[in-house]
CSV table of C-alpha atoms in Angstrom, one decimal:
chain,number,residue,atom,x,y,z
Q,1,UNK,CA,-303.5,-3.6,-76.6
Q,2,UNK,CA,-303.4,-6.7,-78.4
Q,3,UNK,CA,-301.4,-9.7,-78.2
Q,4,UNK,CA,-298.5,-7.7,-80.4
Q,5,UNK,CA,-298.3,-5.7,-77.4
Q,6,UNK,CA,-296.6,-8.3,-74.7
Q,7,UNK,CA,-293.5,-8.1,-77.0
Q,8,UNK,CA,-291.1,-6.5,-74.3
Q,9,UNK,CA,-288.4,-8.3,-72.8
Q,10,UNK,CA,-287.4,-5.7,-69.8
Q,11,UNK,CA,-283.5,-5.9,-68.2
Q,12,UNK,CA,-282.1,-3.7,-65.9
Q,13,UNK,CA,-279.3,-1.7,-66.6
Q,14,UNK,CA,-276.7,-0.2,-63.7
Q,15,UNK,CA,-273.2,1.1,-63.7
Q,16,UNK,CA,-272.1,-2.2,-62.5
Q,17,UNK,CA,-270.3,-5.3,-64.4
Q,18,UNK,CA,-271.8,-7.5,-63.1
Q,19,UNK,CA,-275.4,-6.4,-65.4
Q,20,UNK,CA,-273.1,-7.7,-68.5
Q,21,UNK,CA,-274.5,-11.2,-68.1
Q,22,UNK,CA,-278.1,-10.1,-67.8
Q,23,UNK,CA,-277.6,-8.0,-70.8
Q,24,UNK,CA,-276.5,-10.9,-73.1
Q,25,UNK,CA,-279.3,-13.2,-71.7
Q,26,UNK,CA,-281.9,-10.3,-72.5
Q,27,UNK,CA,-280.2,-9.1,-75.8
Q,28,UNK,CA,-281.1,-12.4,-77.3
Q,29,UNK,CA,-284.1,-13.5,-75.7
Q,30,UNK,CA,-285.7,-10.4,-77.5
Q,31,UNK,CA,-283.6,-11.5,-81.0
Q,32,UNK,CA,-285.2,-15.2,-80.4
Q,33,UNK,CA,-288.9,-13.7,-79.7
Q,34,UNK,CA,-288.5,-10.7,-82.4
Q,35,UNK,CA,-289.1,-8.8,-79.8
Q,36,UNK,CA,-288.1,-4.7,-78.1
Q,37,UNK,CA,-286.0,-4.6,-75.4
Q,38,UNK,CA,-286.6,-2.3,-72.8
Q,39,UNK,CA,-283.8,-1.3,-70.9
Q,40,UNK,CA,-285.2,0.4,-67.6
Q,41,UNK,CA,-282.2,2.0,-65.6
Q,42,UNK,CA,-284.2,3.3,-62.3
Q,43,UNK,CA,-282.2,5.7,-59.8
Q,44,UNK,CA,-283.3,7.8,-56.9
Q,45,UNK,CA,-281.8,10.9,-55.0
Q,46,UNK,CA,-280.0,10.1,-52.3
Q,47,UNK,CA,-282.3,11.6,-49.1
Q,48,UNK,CA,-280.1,14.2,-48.3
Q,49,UNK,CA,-280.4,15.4,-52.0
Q,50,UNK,CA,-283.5,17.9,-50.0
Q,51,UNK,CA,-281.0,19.1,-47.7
Q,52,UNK,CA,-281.7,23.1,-49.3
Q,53,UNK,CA,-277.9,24.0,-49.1
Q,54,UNK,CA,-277.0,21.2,-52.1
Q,55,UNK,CA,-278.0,22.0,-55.7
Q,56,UNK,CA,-278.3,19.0,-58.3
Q,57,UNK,CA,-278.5,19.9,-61.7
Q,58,UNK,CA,-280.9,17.8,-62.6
Q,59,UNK,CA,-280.4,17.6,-66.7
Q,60,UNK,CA,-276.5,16.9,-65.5
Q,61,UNK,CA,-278.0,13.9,-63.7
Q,62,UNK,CA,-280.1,12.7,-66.4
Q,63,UNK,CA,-277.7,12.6,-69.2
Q,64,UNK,CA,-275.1,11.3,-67.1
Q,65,UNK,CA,-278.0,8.5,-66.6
Q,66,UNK,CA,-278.7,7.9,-70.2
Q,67,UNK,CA,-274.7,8.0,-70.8
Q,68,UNK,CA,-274.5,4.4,-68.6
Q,69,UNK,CA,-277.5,3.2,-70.3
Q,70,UNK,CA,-276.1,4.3,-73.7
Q,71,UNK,CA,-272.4,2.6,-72.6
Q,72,UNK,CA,-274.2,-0.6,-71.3
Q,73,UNK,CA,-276.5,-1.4,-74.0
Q,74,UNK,CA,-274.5,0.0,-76.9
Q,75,UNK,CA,-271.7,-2.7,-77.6
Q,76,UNK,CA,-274.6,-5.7,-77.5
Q,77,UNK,CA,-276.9,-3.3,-79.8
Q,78,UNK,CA,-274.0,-3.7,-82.5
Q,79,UNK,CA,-274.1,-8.3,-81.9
Q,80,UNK,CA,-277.6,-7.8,-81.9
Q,81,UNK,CA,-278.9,-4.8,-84.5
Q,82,UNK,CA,-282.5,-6.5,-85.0
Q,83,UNK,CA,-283.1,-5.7,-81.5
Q,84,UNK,CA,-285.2,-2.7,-80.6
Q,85,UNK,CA,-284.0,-0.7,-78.0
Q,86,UNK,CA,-286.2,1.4,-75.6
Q,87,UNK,CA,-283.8,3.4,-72.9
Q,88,UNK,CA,-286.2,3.6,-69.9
Q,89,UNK,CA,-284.4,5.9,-67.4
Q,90,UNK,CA,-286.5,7.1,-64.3
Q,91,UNK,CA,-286.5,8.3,-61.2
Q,92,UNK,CA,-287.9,5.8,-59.2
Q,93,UNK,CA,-286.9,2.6,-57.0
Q,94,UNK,CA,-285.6,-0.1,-59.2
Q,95,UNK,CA,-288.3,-2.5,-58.2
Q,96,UNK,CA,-291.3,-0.6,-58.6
Q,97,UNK,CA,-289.8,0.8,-62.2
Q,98,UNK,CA,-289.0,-2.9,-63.2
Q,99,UNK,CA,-292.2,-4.1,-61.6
Q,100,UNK,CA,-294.3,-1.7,-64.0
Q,101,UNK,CA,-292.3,-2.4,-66.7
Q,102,UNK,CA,-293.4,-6.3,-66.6
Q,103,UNK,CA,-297.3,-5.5,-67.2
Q,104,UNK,CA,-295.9,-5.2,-70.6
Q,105,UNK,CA,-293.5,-7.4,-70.8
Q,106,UNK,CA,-293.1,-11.1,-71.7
Q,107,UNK,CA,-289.9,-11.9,-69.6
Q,108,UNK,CA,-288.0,-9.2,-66.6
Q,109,UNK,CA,-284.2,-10.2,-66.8
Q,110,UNK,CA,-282.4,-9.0,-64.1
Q,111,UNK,CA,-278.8,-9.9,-62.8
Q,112,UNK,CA,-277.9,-11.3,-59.5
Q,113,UNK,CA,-274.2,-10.6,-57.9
Q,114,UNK,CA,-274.1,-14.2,-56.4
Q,115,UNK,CA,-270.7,-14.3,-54.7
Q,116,UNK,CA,-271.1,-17.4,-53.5
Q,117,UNK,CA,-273.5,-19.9,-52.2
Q,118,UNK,CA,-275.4,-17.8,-49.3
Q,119,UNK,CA,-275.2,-14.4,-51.5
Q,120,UNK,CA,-276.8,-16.7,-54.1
Q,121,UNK,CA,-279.6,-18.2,-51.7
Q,122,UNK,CA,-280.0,-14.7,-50.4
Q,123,UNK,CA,-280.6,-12.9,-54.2
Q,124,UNK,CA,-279.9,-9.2,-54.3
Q,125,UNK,CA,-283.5,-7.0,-53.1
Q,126,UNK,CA,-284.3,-6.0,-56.3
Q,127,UNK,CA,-284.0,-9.5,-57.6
Q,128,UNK,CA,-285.9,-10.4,-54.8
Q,129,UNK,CA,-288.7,-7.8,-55.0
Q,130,UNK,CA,-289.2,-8.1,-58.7
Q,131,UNK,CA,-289.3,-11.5,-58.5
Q,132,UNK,CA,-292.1,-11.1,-56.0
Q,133,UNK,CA,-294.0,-9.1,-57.9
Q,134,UNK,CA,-293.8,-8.8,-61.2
Q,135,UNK,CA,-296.4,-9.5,-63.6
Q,136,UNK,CA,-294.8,-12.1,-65.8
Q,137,UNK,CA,-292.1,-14.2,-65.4
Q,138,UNK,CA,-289.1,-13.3,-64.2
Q,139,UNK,CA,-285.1,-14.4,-65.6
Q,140,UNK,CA,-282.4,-14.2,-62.8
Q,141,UNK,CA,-279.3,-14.2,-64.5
Q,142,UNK,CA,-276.0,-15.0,-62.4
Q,143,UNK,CA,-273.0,-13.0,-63.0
């Protein structure tokens, strides 16, 4: 515990452009607060992934998962090499794994795919629900 401990700045990564923003923004929050960045890339199996007649390879999945995470983060790792890097990847709704991840965290960045002015009053549900309950506060970057 301690107060060293709140050092985090969580973001969340996806496999869409649009996170680039939200990467930046988080990149050098945690430079400014000499800080760890947590990048938390949350994904769930589609429902019929328990229909018995399709196999995943699970491992497949999971590096293919750290591979985005690894693509994402790895340019702004080189504009930013003080920053500490923690690749989060779970299997779990996006909310509740970004939600957990802001117990420790100072800030939660996430992005928001505002294409135009009622996408951007209605923010995206993860925004929305990480926004609602996360346990610090809470940076909505616009892409």
């Amino acid at each position: 515990g301690g107060e060293g401990a709140r050092r985090e700045i969580v973001v969340r990564v996806d496999d869409d452009p649009h996170c680039e923003p939200a990467l930046a923004f988080a990149f050098e929050q945690a430079a400014l607060r000499g800080g760890t960045l947590r990048a938390v890339h949350a994904w769930q199996l589609p429902v019929h992934a328990f229909a018995p007649e399709i196999v995943y390879d699970m491992d497949e999945i999971r590096r293919a998962q750290f591979r985005v995470v690894k693509d994402r983060v790895g340019d702004w790792q080189e504009k930013f090499p003080e920053v500490t890097v923690l690749e989060d990847v779970q299997s779990a709704h996006p909310v509740d794994a970004l939600v957990e991840a802001s117990a420790m965290a100072e800030l939660v960045v996430v992005g928001s795919h505002g294409r135009g002015a009622v996408a951007a009053a209605l923010l995206g549900s993860v925004s929305r629900g990480v926004l609602h309950h996360a346990h610090c506060p809470v940076a909505i970057v616009r892409a």
